[in-house]
RNA sequence: GCACCCGUAGCUCAGGUGGAUAGAGCAUUUGCCUUCUAAGCAAAGGGUCACAGGUUCGAGUCCUGUCGGGUGCACCA
């Protein structure tokens, strides 16, 4: 086993707060064992009010019945017995049956300052795979796709910050009906040749052109017949239509990668459906499914002539009618079948692999690979074979995801089935007001609704690049008016950073189960609970630090006593405490799979600092020791917030 | 019909494994720029946590039911 120890320059995890939390619950647990002979898990929580102390333990409530004593009594005994026993704890207090803990503020701050509480995180060789974005390569990306990509990308960043090895995949369905429809539009409606389409595909906004074309053709009567003919050609991999399919899909994928890169989103590998077909991934999977009797050949009823998975495999109380067709009566495989094969590959269970070639090198030097069908020109790189897999897919597809998981289980891979996680989220819909602003005509039915669902078919949606452009434009106005002295290039860079931040924060602040009612005016706001508000706090902190040419050596000028004295001031202490909670918050956010928790934490930090900034004039502080504490806190805050923002995929601008 | 998600302030949303007086932003009203940047800070009003039962020392949180809203339930992906 190879075990890599990686020391980050930015220290990670297991910080002072974290270890103090653990040592307290361990001490309480030990005390209970030796003095009461009881073994209960000791949980800690954050008190509702800061005046109760830094940490609260409701353990006395849990024990009241078992020990036949009033909670208050138990808590008092615990407090008496534990006082002076734990380093870093100044006092225990009892209130309403709670055992409240007061930290030794001087010790705590000093510990952070000297970095004593830090441990390095060990990298494991286990790999986690996250699949996200997965946009059909037939039109421009819209904000619904952005929610997927930003959610996935942020979750990847969060896991990486925790020391997890992550591989990011973006599945490309380049042989599906959606691509076929656009190809049909070019061929049958626009009467273009493959060469002509290739020429068109060179324009930067080819995805916009296809957006319009797709919504046009999708609503035409004749599309069904065209689609069948086109799909046939694409699947066989031969003929002009197939060639055109590749031209369209490749060009659109390129557009999507560009759009995502604007938001700092990158991929390690793009597995494509065309390779899944050509390399006959399905054939292997089909044999496995038959062998394990996960599917059976239906001889009667509506599914006669198909290979189906019984409904009982993925649904309770399922009847005959709940069976899911995996192979159609004409012998072709359905999406779910292909997805089971793909899922097997992700876990390294298929016994087949793609070939890969370099698709592009990102500005930061990392490379994005794409699957290819032949060995020639391919590179020796390894993808797939993960121990856990996250599929970032919206909640509307949960039924299909259940079928895929059932397939894994039926094939005898219950562990992998458990580790195949549908990272689901609710859709992004538009408010009727926003539709009106965008000049979208609404039906009477839609006007009455609170939200309107987007639809690529109808061309109804907010394009990602349009929104990013609007955000940049808006940020540019602000930046220009505030910093006329800076160069145009520099101002544009800042405006872009603000725009990206604004968008990412906007899509991250909602929890995954919440339907986002996208309101353009709200999304374009830079005030209140927005990304730019958070960035602004970081920039202000940096502004203070920048004005001190030589920062003192805090370790030597800030002994424990000085820190303790200054941190007697409640709001200063609270800010320090909040700032030191990052790792706990990050861990909880990863475990619950909720990036919103980290985003909101960033906002809370910014709020805390904004108040600090207003209440304390760091640079004007006359008392030198106090000034040093304030300076150190500013620096510590700036570092922690920047770390948080980077994990969210957000940069801190030089100025705002 | 069945399954999943949602219902908390006028609006948009937070409220880890049940815990102390239910929070934030927006909007409204009102203060604060000779100041480390006002993309900011402070204050006020605004709540039967959809409803009804249950579980227990304790329920916005867990269970059941009802009522609203959304989304799925193809030989489409």
CSV table of C-alpha atoms in Angstrom, one decimal, chain A residues 114-503:
chain,number,residue,atom,x,y,z
A,114,UNK,CA,1.6,28.8,17.1
A,115,UNK,CA,-0.2,26.1,15.0
A,116,UNK,CA,0.2,23.5,17.7
A,117,UNK,CA,-3.1,22.0,17.1
A,118,UNK,CA,-2.5,21.1,13.5
A,119,UNK,CA,-2.1,17.7,12.1
A,120,UNK,CA,-1.5,16.8,8.5
A,121,UNK,CA,-4.0,14.9,6.6
A,122,UNK,CA,-3.1,11.6,5.1
A,123,UNK,CA,-4.0,10.9,1.5
A,124,UNK,CA,-5.6,7.6,0.8
A,125,UNK,CA,-5.1,5.7,-2.4
A,126,UNK,CA,-8.9,5.2,-2.6
A,127,UNK,CA,-10.4,7.3,-5.3
A,128,UNK,CA,-13.7,9.0,-5.4
A,129,UNK,CA,-15.3,9.7,-8.7
A,130,UNK,CA,-17.6,12.6,-9.3
A,131,UNK,CA,-19.5,12.8,-12.5
A,132,UNK,CA,-21.1,16.2,-13.2
A,133,UNK,CA,-22.2,18.6,-15.9
A,134,UNK,CA,-23.2,16.0,-18.5
A,135,UNK,CA,-24.9,18.4,-20.8
A,136,UNK,CA,-26.2,17.1,-24.1
A,137,UNK,CA,-23.8,18.5,-26.7
A,138,UNK,CA,-26.4,20.0,-28.9
A,139,UNK,CA,-27.0,23.5,-27.6
A,140,UNK,CA,-25.6,26.2,-25.3
A,141,UNK,CA,-25.5,25.6,-21.5
A,142,UNK,CA,-28.2,27.3,-19.4
A,143,UNK,CA,-28.4,28.1,-15.7
A,144,UNK,CA,-29.9,24.7,-14.9
A,145,UNK,CA,-26.7,23.1,-16.2
A,146,UNK,CA,-24.7,25.6,-14.2
A,147,UNK,CA,-26.3,24.5,-11.0
A,148,UNK,CA,-25.2,21.0,-11.7
A,149,UNK,CA,-21.7,21.9,-12.7
A,150,UNK,CA,-21.1,24.4,-9.8
A,151,UNK,CA,-22.6,22.0,-7.3
A,152,UNK,CA,-20.4,19.2,-8.6
A,153,UNK,CA,-17.3,21.3,-8.9
A,154,UNK,CA,-17.6,22.7,-5.4
A,155,UNK,CA,-18.2,19.3,-3.9
A,156,UNK,CA,-15.0,18.1,-5.6
A,157,UNK,CA,-13.1,21.1,-4.2
A,158,UNK,CA,-14.5,20.4,-0.8
A,159,UNK,CA,-13.5,16.7,-0.8
A,160,UNK,CA,-10.0,17.6,-2.1
A,161,UNK,CA,-9.7,20.1,0.7
A,162,UNK,CA,-10.4,17.2,3.1
A,163,UNK,CA,-7.6,15.2,1.5
A,164,UNK,CA,-9.7,13.0,-0.6
A,165,UNK,CA,-8.4,11.9,-4.1
A,166,UNK,CA,-11.1,12.8,-6.6
A,167,UNK,CA,-11.5,12.3,-10.3
A,168,UNK,CA,-13.9,14.5,-12.1
A,169,UNK,CA,-15.8,13.1,-15.1
A,170,UNK,CA,-18.1,14.7,-17.5
A,171,UNK,CA,-20.2,12.2,-19.5
A,172,UNK,CA,-20.8,13.2,-23.1
A,173,UNK,CA,-23.9,11.7,-24.8
A,174,UNK,CA,-22.8,12.5,-28.3
A,175,UNK,CA,-25.0,9.8,-29.9
A,176,UNK,CA,-28.3,10.6,-28.4
A,177,UNK,CA,-31.6,12.0,-29.8
A,178,UNK,CA,-30.7,15.5,-28.8
A,179,UNK,CA,-27.6,15.6,-31.0
A,180,UNK,CA,-29.6,13.8,-33.7
A,181,UNK,CA,-32.3,16.5,-33.7
A,182,UNK,CA,-29.7,19.2,-34.3
A,183,UNK,CA,-28.1,17.2,-37.0
A,184,UNK,CA,-31.5,16.6,-38.6
A,185,UNK,CA,-32.1,20.3,-38.5
A,186,UNK,CA,-28.8,21.1,-40.3
A,187,UNK,CA,-29.4,18.3,-42.9
A,188,UNK,CA,-33.1,18.3,-43.6
A,189,UNK,CA,-34.1,21.9,-42.7
A,190,UNK,CA,-31.0,24.0,-43.4
A,191,UNK,CA,-29.7,21.7,-46.2
A,192,UNK,CA,-26.1,21.9,-45.0
A,193,UNK,CA,-23.4,19.4,-45.8
A,194,UNK,CA,-21.0,18.1,-43.0
A,195,UNK,CA,-18.3,20.4,-44.4
A,196,UNK,CA,-20.5,23.4,-44.2
A,197,UNK,CA,-21.5,22.6,-40.7
A,198,UNK,CA,-17.8,22.2,-39.8
A,199,UNK,CA,-17.3,25.7,-41.2
A,200,UNK,CA,-20.2,27.0,-39.1
A,201,UNK,CA,-18.8,25.3,-36.0
A,202,UNK,CA,-15.8,27.5,-36.1
A,203,UNK,CA,-17.7,30.5,-34.9
A,204,UNK,CA,-17.4,31.0,-31.1
A,205,UNK,CA,-21.1,31.1,-30.5
A,206,UNK,CA,-21.9,27.9,-32.4
A,207,UNK,CA,-23.7,26.7,-29.3
A,208,UNK,CA,-26.1,29.6,-29.6
A,209,UNK,CA,-26.8,28.9,-33.2
A,210,UNK,CA,-27.7,25.3,-32.3
A,211,UNK,CA,-29.8,26.4,-29.4
A,212,UNK,CA,-32.1,28.2,-31.8
A,213,UNK,CA,-32.0,25.4,-34.3
A,214,UNK,CA,-32.8,22.8,-31.8
A,215,UNK,CA,-35.9,24.6,-30.4
A,216,UNK,CA,-37.0,25.2,-34.0
A,217,UNK,CA,-36.7,21.6,-35.1
A,218,UNK,CA,-37.9,20.0,-31.9
A,219,UNK,CA,-41.3,21.6,-32.5
A,220,UNK,CA,-41.7,20.5,-36.1
A,221,UNK,CA,-44.0,17.6,-37.1
A,222,UNK,CA,-41.4,15.9,-39.3
A,223,UNK,CA,-38.8,15.6,-36.7
A,224,UNK,CA,-39.7,12.1,-35.6
A,225,UNK,CA,-38.8,10.5,-38.9
A,226,UNK,CA,-35.7,12.6,-39.4
A,227,UNK,CA,-34.6,11.7,-35.9
A,228,UNK,CA,-34.9,7.9,-36.5
A,229,UNK,CA,-32.9,8.1,-39.7
A,230,UNK,CA,-30.2,10.3,-38.1
A,231,UNK,CA,-29.9,8.1,-35.0
A,232,UNK,CA,-29.5,5.1,-37.2
A,233,UNK,CA,-26.6,6.7,-39.1
A,234,UNK,CA,-25.0,7.9,-35.8
A,235,UNK,CA,-25.2,4.6,-34.1
A,236,UNK,CA,-23.7,2.8,-37.1
A,237,UNK,CA,-21.0,5.3,-37.2
A,238,UNK,CA,-21.2,5.6,-40.9
A,239,UNK,CA,-22.4,8.2,-43.4
A,240,UNK,CA,-22.7,11.9,-43.7
A,241,UNK,CA,-25.2,12.3,-40.9
A,242,UNK,CA,-22.9,10.4,-38.5
A,243,UNK,CA,-20.0,12.6,-39.5
A,244,UNK,CA,-22.1,15.7,-38.9
A,245,UNK,CA,-23.1,14.4,-35.5
A,246,UNK,CA,-19.4,14.3,-34.5
A,247,UNK,CA,-18.8,17.7,-35.9
A,248,UNK,CA,-21.7,19.2,-33.9
A,249,UNK,CA,-21.1,17.3,-30.7
A,250,UNK,CA,-17.3,18.0,-30.6
A,251,UNK,CA,-17.8,21.7,-31.3
A,252,UNK,CA,-20.5,22.1,-28.7
A,253,UNK,CA,-18.5,20.2,-26.1
A,254,UNK,CA,-15.7,22.7,-26.8
A,255,UNK,CA,-18.2,25.5,-26.2
A,256,UNK,CA,-19.3,23.9,-22.9
A,257,UNK,CA,-15.7,23.5,-21.7
A,258,UNK,CA,-15.1,27.2,-22.4
A,259,UNK,CA,-18.2,28.2,-20.6
A,260,UNK,CA,-17.3,26.1,-17.6
A,261,UNK,CA,-13.7,27.3,-17.6
A,262,UNK,CA,-15.0,30.8,-17.2
A,263,UNK,CA,-16.3,29.7,-13.8
A,264,UNK,CA,-13.2,27.8,-12.9
A,265,UNK,CA,-14.6,24.4,-13.6
A,266,UNK,CA,-12.4,21.7,-15.1
A,267,UNK,CA,-12.6,18.0,-15.8
A,268,UNK,CA,-10.1,15.1,-15.7
A,269,UNK,CA,-11.8,13.0,-18.4
A,270,UNK,CA,-14.8,13.1,-20.7
A,271,UNK,CA,-16.1,9.5,-21.3
A,272,UNK,CA,-18.2,9.6,-24.5
A,273,UNK,CA,-21.1,7.5,-25.4
A,274,UNK,CA,-19.7,6.9,-28.9
A,275,UNK,CA,-16.9,4.9,-27.3
A,276,UNK,CA,-19.2,3.0,-25.1
A,277,UNK,CA,-20.9,1.9,-28.2
A,278,UNK,CA,-17.8,1.2,-30.4
A,279,UNK,CA,-15.8,-0.5,-27.6
A,280,UNK,CA,-18.9,-2.7,-26.9
A,281,UNK,CA,-19.0,-1.9,-23.2
A,282,UNK,CA,-22.6,-3.0,-23.4
A,283,UNK,CA,-21.9,-6.4,-24.7
A,284,UNK,CA,-19.8,-7.2,-21.6
A,285,UNK,CA,-22.4,-5.8,-19.3
A,286,UNK,CA,-25.2,-7.7,-21.1
A,287,UNK,CA,-23.4,-11.0,-20.6
A,288,UNK,CA,-22.9,-10.2,-16.9
A,289,UNK,CA,-26.6,-9.3,-16.4
A,290,UNK,CA,-27.8,-12.4,-18.1
A,291,UNK,CA,-25.3,-14.6,-16.2
A,292,UNK,CA,-26.4,-13.2,-12.9
A,293,UNK,CA,-30.0,-13.4,-13.9
A,294,UNK,CA,-30.4,-9.7,-13.1
A,295,UNK,CA,-32.6,-9.4,-16.3
A,296,UNK,CA,-34.8,-11.8,-18.1
A,297,UNK,CA,-36.3,-12.2,-21.5
A,298,UNK,CA,-40.0,-11.3,-21.5
A,299,UNK,CA,-42.2,-13.6,-23.6
A,300,UNK,CA,-45.5,-12.0,-23.2
A,301,UNK,CA,-47.3,-8.8,-22.3
A,302,UNK,CA,-46.5,-5.3,-23.3
A,303,UNK,CA,-42.7,-5.9,-23.0
A,304,UNK,CA,-42.8,-9.1,-25.1
A,305,UNK,CA,-39.5,-9.6,-26.8
A,306,UNK,CA,-37.5,-7.3,-24.5
A,307,UNK,CA,-34.9,-8.0,-21.9
A,308,UNK,CA,-36.2,-6.5,-18.7
A,309,UNK,CA,-35.2,-5.9,-15.1
A,310,UNK,CA,-38.0,-6.9,-12.7
A,311,UNK,CA,-39.5,-4.0,-10.8
A,312,UNK,CA,-39.0,-5.8,-7.5
A,313,UNK,CA,-35.2,-5.1,-8.0
A,314,UNK,CA,-35.6,-1.4,-7.5
A,315,UNK,CA,-39.0,-0.7,-6.0
A,316,UNK,CA,-40.9,-2.0,-3.1
A,317,UNK,CA,-44.3,-3.6,-3.7
A,318,UNK,CA,-43.6,-3.6,-7.4
A,319,UNK,CA,-45.8,-5.4,-9.8
A,320,UNK,CA,-45.3,-6.8,-13.3
A,321,UNK,CA,-46.0,-3.5,-14.9
A,322,UNK,CA,-43.1,-1.8,-13.0
A,323,UNK,CA,-40.5,-3.8,-14.9
A,324,UNK,CA,-37.9,-1.7,-16.7
A,325,UNK,CA,-36.9,-2.5,-20.3
A,326,UNK,CA,-33.1,-2.8,-20.6
A,327,UNK,CA,-33.0,-4.2,-24.2
A,328,UNK,CA,-35.7,-3.3,-26.6
A,329,UNK,CA,-37.5,-5.8,-28.8
A,330,UNK,CA,-35.5,-4.6,-31.8
A,331,UNK,CA,-32.3,-5.6,-29.9
A,332,UNK,CA,-31.0,-2.1,-29.1
A,333,UNK,CA,-30.1,-1.1,-25.6
A,334,UNK,CA,-31.8,1.6,-23.6
A,335,UNK,CA,-30.1,4.5,-21.8
A,336,UNK,CA,-30.3,2.7,-18.5
A,337,UNK,CA,-28.5,-0.4,-19.9
A,338,UNK,CA,-25.7,1.8,-21.1
A,339,UNK,CA,-25.6,3.6,-17.8
A,340,UNK,CA,-25.2,0.3,-15.9
A,341,UNK,CA,-22.3,-0.5,-18.1
A,342,UNK,CA,-20.8,2.9,-17.5
A,343,UNK,CA,-21.3,2.6,-13.8
A,344,UNK,CA,-19.6,-0.8,-13.8
A,345,UNK,CA,-16.6,0.8,-15.6
A,346,UNK,CA,-16.4,3.6,-13.0
A,347,UNK,CA,-16.0,1.0,-10.3
A,348,UNK,CA,-13.5,-1.0,-12.4
A,349,UNK,CA,-15.8,-3.9,-12.7
A,350,UNK,CA,-16.5,-4.1,-16.4
A,351,UNK,CA,-13.3,-5.7,-17.5
A,352,UNK,CA,-12.9,-3.2,-20.3
A,353,UNK,CA,-11.5,0.3,-20.7
A,354,UNK,CA,-11.4,3.2,-23.0
A,355,UNK,CA,-8.5,4.6,-24.8
A,356,UNK,CA,-7.8,8.3,-24.2
A,357,UNK,CA,-6.3,11.2,-25.9
A,358,UNK,CA,-5.6,14.7,-24.7
A,359,UNK,CA,-8.4,17.1,-25.4
A,360,UNK,CA,-7.1,20.3,-23.9
A,361,UNK,CA,-4.6,21.6,-21.4
A,362,UNK,CA,-6.0,24.1,-19.0
A,363,UNK,CA,-4.2,27.4,-18.1
A,364,UNK,CA,-3.2,25.9,-14.7
A,365,UNK,CA,-1.4,23.1,-16.6
A,366,UNK,CA,-3.8,20.2,-15.8
A,367,UNK,CA,-5.1,18.2,-18.7
A,368,UNK,CA,-8.5,17.1,-19.7
A,369,UNK,CA,-8.7,13.8,-21.6
A,370,UNK,CA,-11.4,12.4,-23.8
A,371,UNK,CA,-12.2,8.8,-24.5
A,372,UNK,CA,-11.3,7.4,-27.9
A,373,UNK,CA,-12.0,4.1,-29.6
A,374,UNK,CA,-8.6,3.2,-30.9
A,375,UNK,CA,-5.2,2.6,-29.5
A,376,UNK,CA,-3.5,4.8,-32.2
A,377,UNK,CA,-2.7,8.2,-30.9
A,378,UNK,CA,-3.9,7.3,-27.4
A,379,UNK,CA,-2.1,8.0,-24.2
A,380,UNK,CA,-1.4,5.7,-21.4
A,381,UNK,CA,-3.5,7.2,-18.7
A,382,UNK,CA,-5.8,5.5,-16.2
A,383,UNK,CA,-9.3,6.6,-15.3
A,384,UNK,CA,-12.2,5.0,-13.5
A,385,UNK,CA,-11.8,2.3,-10.9
A,386,UNK,CA,-13.1,4.4,-8.1
A,387,UNK,CA,-14.2,3.1,-4.7
A,388,UNK,CA,-17.1,5.5,-4.4
A,389,UNK,CA,-19.0,7.3,-7.1
A,390,UNK,CA,-21.1,10.5,-7.0
A,391,UNK,CA,-23.4,11.1,-9.8
A,392,UNK,CA,-24.5,14.8,-9.9
A,393,UNK,CA,-27.9,14.5,-11.6
A,394,UNK,CA,-31.1,16.4,-11.0
A,395,UNK,CA,-33.8,14.8,-8.9
A,396,UNK,CA,-36.0,14.2,-11.9
A,397,UNK,CA,-33.8,11.3,-12.8
A,398,UNK,CA,-33.9,9.6,-9.4
A,399,UNK,CA,-36.0,6.8,-10.8
A,400,UNK,CA,-33.4,5.9,-13.4
A,401,UNK,CA,-30.6,6.2,-10.8
A,402,UNK,CA,-32.5,3.7,-8.7
A,403,UNK,CA,-32.6,1.2,-11.6
A,404,UNK,CA,-28.9,1.6,-12.2
A,405,UNK,CA,-28.1,1.0,-8.5
A,406,UNK,CA,-30.4,-2.0,-8.5
A,407,UNK,CA,-28.4,-3.3,-11.5
A,408,UNK,CA,-25.2,-3.2,-9.5
A,409,UNK,CA,-26.9,-5.0,-6.6
A,410,UNK,CA,-28.3,-7.6,-8.9
A,411,UNK,CA,-24.9,-8.2,-10.4
A,412,UNK,CA,-23.6,-9.1,-6.9
A,413,UNK,CA,-22.0,-5.8,-6.0
A,414,UNK,CA,-23.9,-4.5,-3.0
A,415,UNK,CA,-20.9,-2.5,-1.7
A,416,UNK,CA,-20.6,-0.6,-4.9
A,417,UNK,CA,-24.3,-0.2,-5.0
A,418,UNK,CA,-24.1,1.5,-1.6
A,419,UNK,CA,-21.2,3.7,-2.8
A,420,UNK,CA,-23.0,4.7,-6.0
A,421,UNK,CA,-24.5,7.9,-4.8
A,422,UNK,CA,-27.1,9.9,-6.6
A,423,UNK,CA,-26.0,13.4,-5.7
A,424,UNK,CA,-29.4,14.9,-6.5
A,425,UNK,CA,-30.6,18.4,-6.5
A,426,UNK,CA,-33.8,20.2,-7.5
A,427,UNK,CA,-34.1,22.0,-10.8
A,428,UNK,CA,-33.7,25.7,-11.5
A,429,UNK,CA,-36.9,27.3,-12.8
A,430,UNK,CA,-37.6,30.9,-13.9
A,431,UNK,CA,-39.8,33.4,-12.2
A,432,UNK,CA,-42.5,34.7,-14.5
A,433,UNK,CA,-41.1,38.2,-14.0
A,434,UNK,CA,-37.7,37.1,-15.3
A,435,UNK,CA,-39.4,35.5,-18.4
A,436,UNK,CA,-41.0,38.8,-19.1
A,437,UNK,CA,-37.7,40.6,-18.8
A,438,UNK,CA,-36.1,38.1,-21.2
A,439,UNK,CA,-38.8,38.6,-23.7
A,440,UNK,CA,-40.1,35.1,-23.4
A,441,UNK,CA,-43.7,34.7,-24.2
A,442,UNK,CA,-45.6,32.7,-21.6
A,443,UNK,CA,-48.8,30.7,-21.9
A,444,UNK,CA,-51.7,31.7,-19.7
A,445,UNK,CA,-51.0,28.5,-17.7
A,446,UNK,CA,-47.4,29.5,-17.1
A,447,UNK,CA,-48.2,33.0,-16.1
A,448,UNK,CA,-50.3,31.8,-13.2
A,449,UNK,CA,-47.4,29.7,-11.8
A,450,UNK,CA,-44.8,30.8,-9.3
A,451,UNK,CA,-42.1,29.3,-11.4
A,452,UNK,CA,-41.7,28.3,-15.1
A,453,UNK,CA,-39.6,25.2,-15.9
A,454,UNK,CA,-36.9,25.7,-18.4
A,455,UNK,CA,-36.9,23.7,-21.6
A,456,UNK,CA,-34.2,23.3,-24.2
A,457,UNK,CA,-36.8,21.9,-26.6
A,458,UNK,CA,-38.8,25.2,-26.4
A,459,UNK,CA,-35.6,27.3,-26.2
A,460,UNK,CA,-36.9,28.5,-22.9
A,461,UNK,CA,-34.0,29.3,-20.6
A,462,UNK,CA,-31.3,31.7,-19.5
A,463,UNK,CA,-28.0,30.9,-21.3
A,464,UNK,CA,-25.0,30.5,-19.1
A,465,UNK,CA,-22.7,32.8,-21.1
A,466,UNK,CA,-25.4,35.5,-21.4
A,467,UNK,CA,-25.8,35.6,-17.6
A,468,UNK,CA,-22.0,35.6,-17.0
A,469,UNK,CA,-21.7,38.4,-19.5
A,470,UNK,CA,-24.4,40.4,-17.8
A,471,UNK,CA,-22.8,39.9,-14.4
A,472,UNK,CA,-19.4,41.0,-15.7
A,473,UNK,CA,-20.9,44.1,-17.3
A,474,UNK,CA,-22.6,45.0,-14.1
A,475,UNK,CA,-19.5,44.4,-12.0
A,476,UNK,CA,-17.4,46.4,-14.5
A,477,UNK,CA,-19.6,49.5,-14.0
A,478,UNK,CA,-19.0,49.3,-10.3
A,479,UNK,CA,-15.3,48.7,-10.6
A,480,UNK,CA,-14.8,51.4,-13.1
A,481,UNK,CA,-16.6,54.0,-11.0
A,482,UNK,CA,-14.5,53.1,-7.9
A,483,UNK,CA,-11.1,52.5,-9.3
A,484,UNK,CA,-10.6,54.7,-12.3
A,485,UNK,CA,-6.9,54.8,-11.5
A,486,UNK,CA,-6.4,51.2,-12.3
A,487,UNK,CA,-5.6,49.8,-15.7
A,488,UNK,CA,-8.4,48.6,-18.0
A,489,UNK,CA,-7.0,45.1,-18.0
A,490,UNK,CA,-6.8,45.0,-14.2
A,491,UNK,CA,-10.4,46.3,-13.8
A,492,UNK,CA,-11.7,43.7,-16.2
A,493,UNK,CA,-10.0,41.0,-14.3
A,494,UNK,CA,-11.6,42.1,-11.0
A,495,UNK,CA,-15.0,42.5,-12.7
A,496,UNK,CA,-14.7,38.9,-13.9
A,497,UNK,CA,-13.7,37.6,-10.5
A,498,UNK,CA,-16.7,39.4,-8.9
A,499,UNK,CA,-19.1,38.1,-11.6
A,500,UNK,CA,-18.0,34.5,-11.1
A,501,UNK,CA,-18.2,34.8,-7.4
A,502,UNK,CA,-21.6,36.3,-7.6
A,503,UNK,CA,-22.9,33.5,-9.8
